[in-house]
Amino acid sequence: MDHVLVIGGSFAGLSAALQLVRTGRRVTVLDTKLPRNRFAHAAQGLLGFDGVSPWDIRQKGEANVLAYPTASIVEAKAVSARIIEGGFAVTDEAGTERQAQRLILAYGQTDVMVDLPGFAECWGNTVVPCPYCHGYEVANQRLGLLYSSAMSLHGANLIRDWSDRMTLFTDGNDIPDDERHKLAQRGIALVEGKVAELAHTNGKLSAVVLTDGARVELDTLFAHTRSAPSSNLHQALGLETVDGPMGPYIKITDRYETSLTGVYAAGDSANLMPNLNLALASGAMAGVMCHQSMLG
């Protein structure tokens, strides 16, 4: 039996594993090699790795973890989990069961693509979710935001800081008069009507096309997808979740423990705001808290 099983081997999972193997604990990381950021060309705003491919960062992180003799990383998809005497058992897709005293769930979120022709093809390239991650690279271009919820009004105001050519596409949603006034004051254009498709060439956006045939030339579109945890292990274990504005995530305490004693969570699967820096930090803290729970 391992001391800890970490489910998910991206930024949060590897960060948690590194803290634990440095205490001499036996840790196995199960990873599908399908991280949420696999569509991105580079990780931006990450100290020491700004502009570096997420895959390269992951490889470096794996090497850091595997430098310790008590570490193991296995490419496998965990499909079920259960409570056993002294800990937990996790079974992967091949039927192999692994046991550990503690679990850390770091399997992230899966984005649900907006049902628009061209959206998925442009995702991670010229359709992006976060101005802090991508804003500098597209500054002063023709930028847009696709309305998805009331939070989009704040989002449009935020993205305006990177370009004075900013458009909010309402996609048929009603915008209150006071919010229209605020948008106008910030110089944000408002395009009404339903969006029909995103015109592009090999993922490079050229225009947002409305159902009435109107085209708005654009370089980059910001959009927020719905998302859900990338595994159902939290459901199998009966963990509490929180309904966020863009989808559910795992509820944790200030010690990164879930509603089930001995199970911890970190990264996007337990965070309202997905971000590489937050994933690394939450993974490290989950690893530390998990270790401290095993003392004595």
PDB file of N, CA, C and O in Angstrom, residues 96-173:
ATOM      1  N   THR A  96      -6.481  -2.720 -12.982  1.00  0.00           N
ATOM      2  CA  THR A  96      -5.466  -2.770 -11.933  1.00  0.00           C
ATOM      3  C   THR A  96      -5.906  -1.931 -10.742  1.00  0.00           C
ATOM      4  O   THR A  96      -6.303  -0.778 -10.898  1.00  0.00           O
ATOM      5  N   GLU A  97      -5.846  -2.532  -9.565  1.00  0.00           N
ATOM      6  CA  GLU A  97      -6.224  -1.811  -8.344  1.00  0.00           C
ATOM      7  C   GLU A  97      -4.973  -1.398  -7.576  1.00  0.00           C
ATOM      8  O   GLU A  97      -4.038  -2.177  -7.422  1.00  0.00           O
ATOM      9  N   ARG A  98      -4.971  -0.166  -7.115  1.00  0.00           N
ATOM     10  CA  ARG A  98      -3.884   0.352  -6.282  1.00  0.00           C
ATOM     11  C   ARG A  98      -4.477   0.895  -4.995  1.00  0.00           C
ATOM     12  O   ARG A  98      -5.570   1.468  -4.993  1.00  0.00           O
ATOM     13  N   GLN A  99      -3.744   0.714  -3.904  1.00  0.00           N
ATOM     14  CA  GLN A  99      -4.239   1.120  -2.601  1.00  0.00           C
ATOM     15  C   GLN A  99      -3.302   2.134  -1.962  1.00  0.00           C
ATOM     16  O   GLN A  99      -2.090   2.118  -2.202  1.00  0.00           O
ATOM     17  N   ALA A 100      -3.882   3.008  -1.156  1.00  0.00           N
ATOM     18  CA  ALA A 100      -3.088   4.017  -0.472  1.00  0.00           C
ATOM     19  C   ALA A 100      -3.828   4.495   0.771  1.00  0.00           C
ATOM     20  O   ALA A 100      -5.049   4.366   0.872  1.00  0.00           O
ATOM     21  N   GLN A 101      -3.051   5.067   1.691  1.00  0.00           N
ATOM     22  CA  GLN A 101      -3.655   5.596   2.914  1.00  0.00           C
ATOM     23  C   GLN A 101      -4.417   6.894   2.663  1.00  0.00           C
ATOM     24  O   GLN A 101      -5.374   7.214   3.358  1.00  0.00           O
ATOM     25  N   ARG A 102      -3.963   7.661   1.658  1.00  0.00           N
ATOM     26  CA  ARG A 102      -4.584   8.939   1.351  1.00  0.00           C
ATOM     27  C   ARG A 102      -4.753   9.081  -0.158  1.00  0.00           C
ATOM     28  O   ARG A 102      -4.015   8.463  -0.941  1.00  0.00           O
ATOM     29  N   LEU A 103      -5.700   9.931  -0.546  1.00  0.00           N
ATOM     30  CA  LEU A 103      -5.907  10.265  -1.956  1.00  0.00           C
ATOM     31  C   LEU A 103      -5.802  11.770  -2.141  1.00  0.00           C
ATOM     32  O   LEU A 103      -6.274  12.538  -1.293  1.00  0.00           O
ATOM     33  N   ILE A 104      -5.206  12.172  -3.242  1.00  0.00           N
ATOM     34  CA  ILE A 104      -5.265  13.565  -3.675  1.00  0.00           C
ATOM     35  C   ILE A 104      -5.860  13.575  -5.073  1.00  0.00           C
ATOM     36  O   ILE A 104      -5.315  12.979  -6.001  1.00  0.00           O
ATOM     37  N   LEU A 105      -6.988  14.244  -5.217  1.00  0.00           N
ATOM     38  CA  LEU A 105      -7.669  14.342  -6.505  1.00  0.00           C
ATOM     39  C   LEU A 105      -7.222  15.620  -7.200  1.00  0.00           C
ATOM     40  O   LEU A 105      -7.514  16.725  -6.734  1.00  0.00           O
ATOM     41  N   ALA A 106      -6.502  15.452  -8.288  1.00  0.00           N
ATOM     42  CA  ALA A 106      -5.964  16.607  -9.025  1.00  0.00           C
ATOM     43  C   ALA A 106      -6.193  16.392 -10.513  1.00  0.00           C
ATOM     44  O   ALA A 106      -5.334  16.686 -11.334  1.00  0.00           O
ATOM     45  N   TYR A 107      -7.380  15.862 -10.854  1.00  0.00           N
ATOM     46  CA  TYR A 107      -7.620  15.484 -12.245  1.00  0.00           C
ATOM     47  C   TYR A 107      -8.222  16.610 -13.083  1.00  0.00           C
ATOM     48  O   TYR A 107      -8.563  16.412 -14.245  1.00  0.00           O
ATOM     49  N   GLY A 108      -8.325  17.798 -12.518  1.00  0.00           N
ATOM     50  CA  GLY A 108      -8.685  18.956 -13.320  1.00  0.00           C
ATOM     51  C   GLY A 108     -10.109  18.940 -13.844  1.00  0.00           C
ATOM     52  O   GLY A 108     -10.956  18.154 -13.411  1.00  0.00           O
ATOM     53  N   GLN A 109     -10.345  19.811 -14.816  1.00  0.00           N
ATOM     54  CA  GLN A 109     -11.645  19.982 -15.431  1.00  0.00           C
ATOM     55  C   GLN A 109     -11.565  19.704 -16.932  1.00  0.00           C
ATOM     56  O   GLN A 109     -10.495  19.835 -17.542  1.00  0.00           O
ATOM     57  N   THR A 110     -12.691  19.351 -17.498  1.00  0.00           N
ATOM     58  CA  THR A 110     -12.812  19.210 -18.947  1.00  0.00           C
ATOM     59  C   THR A 110     -13.722  20.307 -19.463  1.00  0.00           C
ATOM     60  O   THR A 110     -14.827  20.511 -18.940  1.00  0.00           O
ATOM     61  N   ASP A 111     -13.259  21.042 -20.463  1.00  0.00           N
ATOM     62  CA  ASP A 111     -14.058  22.106 -21.040  1.00  0.00           C
ATOM     63  C   ASP A 111     -15.081  21.533 -22.018  1.00  0.00           C
ATOM     64  O   ASP A 111     -14.758  20.671 -22.837  1.00  0.00           O
ATOM     65  N   VAL A 112     -16.293  22.026 -21.929  1.00  0.00           N
ATOM     66  CA  VAL A 112     -17.358  21.644 -22.854  1.00  0.00           C
ATOM     67  C   VAL A 112     -17.437  22.722 -23.928  1.00  0.00           C
ATOM     68  O   VAL A 112     -17.808  23.863 -23.645  1.00  0.00           O
ATOM     69  N   MET A 113     -17.064  22.372 -25.143  1.00  0.00           N
ATOM     70  CA  MET A 113     -16.995  23.369 -26.207  1.00  0.00           C
ATOM     71  C   MET A 113     -18.368  24.000 -26.494  1.00  0.00           C
ATOM     72  O   MET A 113     -19.390  23.321 -26.491  1.00  0.00           O
ATOM     73  N   VAL A 114     -18.363  25.305 -26.714  1.00  0.00           N
ATOM     74  CA  VAL A 114     -19.583  26.007 -27.121  1.00  0.00           C
ATOM     75  C   VAL A 114     -20.026  25.464 -28.477  1.00  0.00           C
ATOM     76  O   VAL A 114     -19.197  25.228 -29.368  1.00  0.00           O
ATOM     77  N   ASP A 115     -21.324  25.242 -28.613  1.00  0.00           N
ATOM     78  CA  ASP A 115     -21.862  24.622 -29.822  1.00  0.00           C
ATOM     79  C   ASP A 115     -21.975  25.649 -30.951  1.00  0.00           C
ATOM     80  O   ASP A 115     -23.064  26.083 -31.325  1.00  0.00           O
ATOM     81  N   LEU A 116     -20.801  26.014 -31.475  1.00  0.00           N
ATOM     82  CA  LEU A 116     -20.725  26.945 -32.597  1.00  0.00           C
ATOM     83  C   LEU A 116     -19.731  26.389 -33.612  1.00  0.00           C
ATOM     84  O   LEU A 116     -18.626  25.995 -33.233  1.00  0.00           O
ATOM     85  N   PRO A 117     -20.086  26.350 -34.879  1.00  0.00           N
ATOM     86  CA  PRO A 117     -19.109  25.931 -35.886  1.00  0.00           C
ATOM     87  C   PRO A 117     -17.857  26.814 -35.810  1.00  0.00           C
ATOM     88  O   PRO A 117     -17.950  28.038 -35.752  1.00  0.00           O
ATOM     89  N   GLY A 118     -16.707  26.169 -35.764  1.00  0.00           N
ATOM     90  CA  GLY A 118     -15.447  26.876 -35.705  1.00  0.00           C
ATOM     91  C   GLY A 118     -14.914  27.092 -34.303  1.00  0.00           C
ATOM     92  O   GLY A 118     -13.723  27.386 -34.127  1.00  0.00           O
ATOM     93  N   PHE A 119     -15.758  26.932 -33.275  1.00  0.00           N
ATOM     94  CA  PHE A 119     -15.319  27.212 -31.909  1.00  0.00           C
ATOM     95  C   PHE A 119     -14.223  26.249 -31.463  1.00  0.00           C
ATOM     96  O   PHE A 119     -13.147  26.671 -31.014  1.00  0.00           O
ATOM     97  N   ALA A 120     -14.483  24.954 -31.571  1.00  0.00           N
ATOM     98  CA  ALA A 120     -13.508  23.962 -31.118  1.00  0.00           C
ATOM     99  C   ALA A 120     -12.210  24.046 -31.904  1.00  0.00           C
ATOM    100  O   ALA A 120     -11.117  23.852 -31.344  1.00  0.00           O
ATOM    101  N   GLU A 121     -12.306  24.353 -33.201  1.00  0.00           N
ATOM    102  CA  GLU A 121     -11.111  24.423 -34.038  1.00  0.00           C
ATOM    103  C   GLU A 121     -10.203  25.586 -33.623  1.00  0.00           C
ATOM    104  O   GLU A 121      -8.987  25.526 -33.784  1.00  0.00           O
ATOM    105  N   CYS A 122     -10.805  26.657 -33.098  1.00  0.00           N
ATOM    106  CA  CYS A 122     -10.032  27.839 -32.707  1.00  0.00           C
ATOM    107  C   CYS A 122      -9.626  27.826 -31.233  1.00  0.00           C
ATOM    108  O   CYS A 122      -8.812  28.657 -30.810  1.00  0.00           O
ATOM    109  N   TRP A 123     -10.184  26.884 -30.462  1.00  0.00           N
ATOM    110  CA  TRP A 123      -9.962  26.873 -29.008  1.00  0.00           C
ATOM    111  C   TRP A 123      -8.477  26.705 -28.677  1.00  0.00           C
ATOM    112  O   TRP A 123      -7.806  25.833 -29.210  1.00  0.00           O
ATOM    113  N   GLY A 124      -7.986  27.557 -27.788  1.00  0.00           N
ATOM    114  CA  GLY A 124      -6.588  27.511 -27.380  1.00  0.00           C
ATOM    115  C   GLY A 124      -5.652  28.214 -28.337  1.00  0.00           C
ATOM    116  O   GLY A 124      -4.453  28.329 -28.065  1.00  0.00           O
ATOM    117  N   ASN A 125      -6.183  28.706 -29.445  1.00  0.00           N
ATOM    118  CA  ASN A 125      -5.376  29.390 -30.452  1.00  0.00           C
ATOM    119  C   ASN A 125      -5.833  30.842 -30.554  1.00  0.00           C
ATOM    120  O   ASN A 125      -5.169  31.746 -30.043  1.00  0.00           O
ATOM    121  N   THR A 126      -6.975  31.066 -31.190  1.00  0.00           N
ATOM    122  CA  THR A 126      -7.509  32.428 -31.296  1.00  0.00           C
ATOM    123  C   THR A 126      -8.854  32.574 -30.585  1.00  0.00           C
ATOM    124  O   THR A 126      -9.458  33.641 -30.633  1.00  0.00           O
ATOM    125  N   VAL A 127      -9.324  31.524 -29.963  1.00  0.00           N
ATOM    126  CA  VAL A 127     -10.419  31.590 -28.995  1.00  0.00           C
ATOM    127  C   VAL A 127      -9.838  31.139 -27.663  1.00  0.00           C
ATOM    128  O   VAL A 127      -9.390  29.992 -27.537  1.00  0.00           O
ATOM    129  N   VAL A 128      -9.805  32.038 -26.699  1.00  0.00           N
ATOM    130  CA  VAL A 128      -9.086  31.787 -25.449  1.00  0.00           C
ATOM    131  C   VAL A 128      -9.926  32.230 -24.254  1.00  0.00           C
ATOM    132  O   VAL A 128     -10.825  33.069 -24.390  1.00  0.00           O
ATOM    133  N   PRO A 129      -9.630  31.690 -23.051  1.00  0.00           N
ATOM    134  CA  PRO A 129     -10.498  31.993 -21.913  1.00  0.00           C
ATOM    135  C   PRO A 129     -10.044  33.124 -20.996  1.00  0.00           C
ATOM    136  O   PRO A 129     -10.874  33.732 -20.335  1.00  0.00           O
ATOM    137  N   CYS A 130      -8.734  33.382 -20.916  1.00  0.00           N
ATOM    138  CA  CYS A 130      -8.230  34.204 -19.811  1.00  0.00           C
ATOM    139  C   CYS A 130      -7.327  35.333 -20.285  1.00  0.00           C
ATOM    140  O   CYS A 130      -6.276  35.065 -20.882  1.00  0.00           O
ATOM    141  N   PRO A 131      -7.679  36.587 -19.993  1.00  0.00           N
ATOM    142  CA  PRO A 131      -6.812  37.691 -20.410  1.00  0.00           C
ATOM    143  C   PRO A 131      -5.476  37.715 -19.679  1.00  0.00           C
ATOM    144  O   PRO A 131      -4.474  38.181 -20.236  1.00  0.00           O
ATOM    145  N   TYR A 132      -5.441  37.225 -18.452  1.00  0.00           N
ATOM    146  CA  TYR A 132      -4.165  37.189 -17.734  1.00  0.00           C
ATOM    147  C   TYR A 132      -3.211  36.168 -18.343  1.00  0.00           C
ATOM    148  O   TYR A 132      -1.993  36.313 -18.264  1.00  0.00           O
ATOM    149  N   CYS A 133      -3.779  35.143 -18.969  1.00  0.00           N
ATOM    150  CA  CYS A 133      -2.961  34.115 -19.612  1.00  0.00           C
ATOM    151  C   CYS A 133      -2.586  34.503 -21.040  1.00  0.00           C
ATOM    152  O   CYS A 133      -1.517  34.118 -21.525  1.00  0.00           O
ATOM    153  N   HIS A 134      -3.465  35.230 -21.734  1.00  0.00           N
ATOM    154  CA  HIS A 134      -3.265  35.462 -23.166  1.00  0.00           C
ATOM    155  C   HIS A 134      -3.288  36.936 -23.570  1.00  0.00           C
ATOM    156  O   HIS A 134      -2.960  37.259 -24.711  1.00  0.00           O
ATOM    157  N   GLY A 135      -3.687  37.821 -22.660  1.00  0.00           N
ATOM    158  CA  GLY A 135      -3.910  39.209 -23.032  1.00  0.00           C
ATOM    159  C   GLY A 135      -2.693  39.925 -23.594  1.00  0.00           C
ATOM    160  O   GLY A 135      -2.803  40.665 -24.584  1.00  0.00           O
ATOM    161  N   TYR A 136      -1.544  39.731 -22.996  1.00  0.00           N
ATOM    162  CA  TYR A 136      -0.341  40.442 -23.448  1.00  0.00           C
ATOM    163  C   TYR A 136      -0.017  40.099 -24.895  1.00  0.00           C
ATOM    164  O   TYR A 136       0.391  40.969 -25.676  1.00  0.00           O
ATOM    165  N   GLU A 137      -0.190  38.841 -25.248  1.00  0.00           N
ATOM    166  CA  GLU A 137       0.163  38.384 -26.596  1.00  0.00           C
ATOM    167  C   GLU A 137      -0.785  38.926 -27.661  1.00  0.00           C
ATOM    168  O   GLU A 137      -0.426  38.968 -28.839  1.00  0.00           O
ATOM    169  N   VAL A 138      -1.990  39.309 -27.281  1.00  0.00           N
ATOM    170  CA  VAL A 138      -2.967  39.807 -28.270  1.00  0.00           C
ATOM    171  C   VAL A 138      -3.305  41.276 -28.033  1.00  0.00           C
ATOM    172  O   VAL A 138      -4.283  41.792 -28.592  1.00  0.00           O
ATOM    173  N   ALA A 139      -2.509  41.955 -27.233  1.00  0.00           N
ATOM    174  CA  ALA A 139      -2.769  43.349 -26.899  1.00  0.00           C
ATOM    175  C   ALA A 139      -2.852  44.208 -28.160  1.00  0.00           C
ATOM    176  O   ALA A 139      -2.105  43.997 -29.125  1.00  0.00           O
ATOM    177  N   ASN A 140      -3.810  45.148 -28.145  1.00  0.00           N
ATOM    178  CA  ASN A 140      -4.025  46.124 -29.219  1.00  0.00           C
ATOM    179  C   ASN A 140      -4.597  45.512 -30.491  1.00  0.00           C
ATOM    180  O   ASN A 140      -4.715  46.199 -31.513  1.00  0.00           O
ATOM    181  N   GLN A 141      -4.955  44.233 -30.451  1.00  0.00           N
ATOM    182  CA  GLN A 141      -5.625  43.615 -31.589  1.00  0.00           C
ATOM    183  C   GLN A 141      -7.134  43.874 -31.493  1.00  0.00           C
ATOM    184  O   GLN A 141      -7.629  44.474 -30.533  1.00  0.00           O
ATOM    185  N   ARG A 142      -7.862  43.391 -32.497  1.00  0.00           N
ATOM    186  CA  ARG A 142      -9.322  43.456 -32.467  1.00  0.00           C
ATOM    187  C   ARG A 142      -9.808  42.293 -31.597  1.00  0.00           C
ATOM    188  O   ARG A 142      -9.749  41.134 -32.000  1.00  0.00           O
ATOM    189  N   LEU A 143     -10.243  42.622 -30.388  1.00  0.00           N
ATOM    190  CA  LEU A 143     -10.624  41.608 -29.413  1.00  0.00           C
ATOM    191  C   LEU A 143     -12.138  41.577 -29.218  1.00  0.00           C
ATOM    192  O   LEU A 143     -12.817  42.588 -29.390  1.00  0.00           O
ATOM    193  N   GLY A 144     -12.637  40.407 -28.841  1.00  0.00           N
ATOM    194  CA  GLY A 144     -14.053  40.264 -28.551  1.00  0.00           C
ATOM    195  C   GLY A 144     -14.266  39.330 -27.386  1.00  0.00           C
ATOM    196  O   GLY A 144     -13.367  38.577 -26.995  1.00  0.00           O
ATOM    197  N   LEU A 145     -15.448  39.382 -26.814  1.00  0.00           N
ATOM    198  CA  LEU A 145     -15.852  38.461 -25.756  1.00  0.00           C
ATOM    199  C   LEU A 145     -17.242  37.958 -26.075  1.00  0.00           C
ATOM    200  O   LEU A 145     -18.154  38.750 -26.368  1.00  0.00           O
ATOM    201  N   LEU A 146     -17.425  36.648 -26.024  1.00  0.00           N
ATOM    202  CA  LEU A 146     -18.728  36.031 -26.244  1.00  0.00           C
ATOM    203  C   LEU A 146     -19.469  35.951 -24.914  1.00  0.00           C
ATOM    204  O   LEU A 146     -18.994  35.322 -23.965  1.00  0.00           O
ATOM    205  N   TYR A 147     -20.629  36.595 -24.832  1.00  0.00           N
ATOM    206  CA  TYR A 147     -21.401  36.619 -23.590  1.00  0.00           C
ATOM    207  C   TYR A 147     -21.844  35.202 -23.218  1.00  0.00           C
ATOM    208  O   TYR A 147     -22.379  34.471 -24.041  1.00  0.00           O
ATOM    209  N   SER A 148     -21.631  34.854 -21.938  1.00  0.00           N
ATOM    210  CA  SER A 148     -22.069  33.546 -21.452  1.00  0.00           C
ATOM    211  C   SER A 148     -22.845  33.647 -20.153  1.00  0.00           C
ATOM    212  O   SER A 148     -23.635  32.770 -19.833  1.00  0.00           O
ATOM    213  N   SER A 149     -22.613  34.709 -19.367  1.00  0.00           N
ATOM    214  CA  SER A 149     -23.319  34.909 -18.103  1.00  0.00           C
ATOM    215  C   SER A 149     -23.133  36.364 -17.695  1.00  0.00           C
ATOM    216  O   SER A 149     -22.419  37.133 -18.359  1.00  0.00           O
ATOM    217  N   ALA A 150     -23.739  36.741 -16.574  1.00  0.00           N
ATOM    218  CA  ALA A 150     -23.598  38.118 -16.099  1.00  0.00           C
ATOM    219  C   ALA A 150     -22.141  38.468 -15.819  1.00  0.00           C
ATOM    220  O   ALA A 150     -21.746  39.642 -15.866  1.00  0.00           O
ATOM    221  N   MET A 151     -21.317  37.460 -15.544  1.00  0.00           N
ATOM    222  CA  MET A 151     -19.898  37.697 -15.317  1.00  0.00           C
ATOM    223  C   MET A 151     -19.205  38.236 -16.573  1.00  0.00           C
ATOM    224  O   MET A 151     -18.127  38.830 -16.488  1.00  0.00           O
ATOM    225  N   SER A 152     -19.812  38.035 -17.727  1.00  0.00           N
ATOM    226  CA  SER A 152     -19.215  38.507 -18.972  1.00  0.00           C
ATOM    227  C   SER A 152     -19.133  40.029 -19.020  1.00  0.00           C
ATOM    228  O   SER A 152     -18.274  40.586 -19.705  1.00  0.00           O
ATOM    229  N   LEU A 153     -20.012  40.706 -18.296  1.00  0.00           N
ATOM    230  CA  LEU A 153     -19.973  42.168 -18.264  1.00  0.00           C
ATOM    231  C   LEU A 153     -18.697  42.641 -17.575  1.00  0.00           C
ATOM    232  O   LEU A 153     -18.034  43.584 -18.027  1.00  0.00           O
ATOM    233  N   HIS A 154     -18.348  41.981 -16.493  1.00  0.00           N
ATOM    234  CA  HIS A 154     -17.070  42.274 -15.833  1.00  0.00           C
ATOM    235  C   HIS A 154     -15.914  41.872 -16.742  1.00  0.00           C
ATOM    236  O   HIS A 154     -14.914  42.589 -16.844  1.00  0.00           O
ATOM    237  N   GLY A 155     -16.071  40.735 -17.419  1.00  0.00           N
ATOM    238  CA  GLY A 155     -15.021  40.254 -18.302  1.00  0.00           C
ATOM    239  C   GLY A 155     -14.709  41.216 -19.428  1.00  0.00           C
ATOM    240  O   GLY A 155     -13.545  41.458 -19.766  1.00  0.00           O
ATOM    241  N   ALA A 156     -15.749  41.795 -20.019  1.00  0.00           N
ATOM    242  CA  ALA A 156     -15.548  42.750 -21.110  1.00  0.00           C
ATOM    243  C   ALA A 156     -14.803  43.982 -20.613  1.00  0.00           C
ATOM    244  O   ALA A 156     -13.876  44.484 -21.276  1.00  0.00           O
ATOM    245  N   ASN A 157     -15.168  44.459 -19.444  1.00  0.00           N
ATOM    246  CA  ASN A 157     -14.501  45.616 -18.847  1.00  0.00           C
ATOM    247  C   ASN A 157     -13.033  45.304 -18.552  1.00  0.00           C
ATOM    248  O   ASN A 157     -12.146  46.148 -18.735  1.00  0.00           O
ATOM    249  N   LEU A 158     -12.778  44.087 -18.125  1.00  0.00           N
ATOM    250  CA  LEU A 158     -11.411  43.655 -17.817  1.00  0.00           C
ATOM    251  C   LEU A 158     -10.558  43.576 -19.083  1.00  0.00           C
ATOM    252  O   LEU A 158      -9.449  44.130 -19.143  1.00  0.00           O
ATOM    253  N   ILE A 159     -11.067  42.910 -20.102  1.00  0.00           N
ATOM    254  CA  ILE A 159     -10.303  42.705 -21.338  1.00  0.00           C
ATOM    255  C   ILE A 159     -10.023  44.036 -22.037  1.00  0.00           C
ATOM    256  O   ILE A 159      -9.015  44.178 -22.738  1.00  0.00           O
ATOM    257  N   ARG A 160     -10.875  45.019 -21.822  1.00  0.00           N
ATOM    258  CA  ARG A 160     -10.681  46.349 -22.427  1.00  0.00           C
ATOM    259  C   ARG A 160      -9.315  46.930 -22.069  1.00  0.00           C
ATOM    260  O   ARG A 160      -8.765  47.759 -22.809  1.00  0.00           O
ATOM    261  N   ASP A 161      -8.718  46.531 -20.963  1.00  0.00           N
ATOM    262  CA  ASP A 161      -7.410  47.036 -20.559  1.00  0.00           C
ATOM    263  C   ASP A 161      -6.302  46.653 -21.544  1.00  0.00           C
ATOM    264  O   ASP A 161      -5.254  47.293 -21.567  1.00  0.00           O
ATOM    265  N   TRP A 162      -6.545  45.596 -22.341  1.00  0.00           N
ATOM    266  CA  TRP A 162      -5.516  45.141 -23.276  1.00  0.00           C
ATOM    267  C   TRP A 162      -5.683  45.730 -24.678  1.00  0.00           C
ATOM    268  O   TRP A 162      -4.785  45.620 -25.498  1.00  0.00           O
ATOM    269  N   SER A 163      -6.834  46.289 -24.964  1.00  0.00           N
ATOM    270  CA  SER A 163      -7.041  46.837 -26.304  1.00  0.00           C
ATOM    271  C   SER A 163      -8.205  47.824 -26.294  1.00  0.00           C
ATOM    272  O   SER A 163      -9.203  47.605 -25.591  1.00  0.00           O
ATOM    273  N   ASP A 164      -8.070  48.897 -27.082  1.00  0.00           N
ATOM    274  CA  ASP A 164      -9.180  49.836 -27.206  1.00  0.00           C
ATOM    275  C   ASP A 164     -10.124  49.444 -28.342  1.00  0.00           C
ATOM    276  O   ASP A 164     -11.067  50.164 -28.665  1.00  0.00           O
ATOM    277  N   ARG A 165      -9.843  48.283 -28.956  1.00  0.00           N
ATOM    278  CA  ARG A 165     -10.740  47.738 -29.987  1.00  0.00           C
ATOM    279  C   ARG A 165     -11.393  46.480 -29.420  1.00  0.00           C
ATOM    280  O   ARG A 165     -10.996  45.365 -29.699  1.00  0.00           O
ATOM    281  N   MET A 166     -12.382  46.705 -28.566  1.00  0.00           N
ATOM    282  CA  MET A 166     -13.003  45.633 -27.795  1.00  0.00           C
ATOM    283  C   MET A 166     -14.498  45.575 -28.081  1.00  0.00           C
ATOM    284  O   MET A 166     -15.195  46.597 -28.065  1.00  0.00           O
ATOM    285  N   THR A 167     -14.995  44.356 -28.342  1.00  0.00           N
ATOM    286  CA  THR A 167     -16.410  44.146 -28.673  1.00  0.00           C
ATOM    287  C   THR A 167     -16.997  43.057 -27.793  1.00  0.00           C
ATOM    288  O   THR A 167     -16.389  41.992 -27.627  1.00  0.00           O
ATOM    289  N   LEU A 168     -18.170  43.318 -27.259  1.00  0.00           N
ATOM    290  CA  LEU A 168     -18.925  42.302 -26.533  1.00  0.00           C
ATOM    291  C   LEU A 168     -20.037  41.784 -27.428  1.00  0.00           C
ATOM    292  O   LEU A 168     -20.880  42.555 -27.895  1.00  0.00           O
ATOM    293  N   PHE A 169     -20.050  40.482 -27.681  1.00  0.00           N
ATOM    294  CA  PHE A 169     -21.095  39.844 -28.489  1.00  0.00           C
ATOM    295  C   PHE A 169     -22.151  39.288 -27.529  1.00  0.00           C
ATOM    296  O   PHE A 169     -21.871  38.378 -26.747  1.00  0.00           O
ATOM    297  N   THR A 170     -23.362  39.845 -27.584  1.00  0.00           N
ATOM    298  CA  THR A 170     -24.395  39.466 -26.611  1.00  0.00           C
ATOM    299  C   THR A 170     -24.943  38.070 -26.860  1.00  0.00           C
ATOM    300  O   THR A 170     -25.512  37.461 -25.958  1.00  0.00           O
ATOM    301  N   ASP A 171     -24.818  37.558 -28.079  1.00  0.00           N
ATOM    302  CA  ASP A 171     -25.349  36.247 -28.463  1.00  0.00           C
ATOM    303  C   ASP A 171     -26.832  36.119 -28.125  1.00  0.00           C
ATOM    304  O   ASP A 171     -27.304  35.082 -27.676  1.00  0.00           O
ATOM    305  N   GLY A 172     -27.552  37.214 -28.309  1.00  0.00           N
ATOM    306  CA  GLY A 172     -29.003  37.197 -28.100  1.00  0.00           C
ATOM    307  C   GLY A 172     -29.451  37.470 -26.686  1.00  0.00           C
ATOM    308  O   GLY A 172     -30.662  37.487 -26.412  1.00  0.00           O
ATOM    309  N   ASN A 173     -28.526  37.692 -25.760  1.00  0.00           N
ATOM    310  CA  ASN A 173     -28.882  37.963 -24.366  1.00  0.00           C
ATOM    311  C   ASN A 173     -29.178  39.442 -24.161  1.00  0.00           C
ATOM    312  O   ASN A 173     -28.615  40.306 -24.835  1.00  0.00           O
TER     313      ASN A 173
END
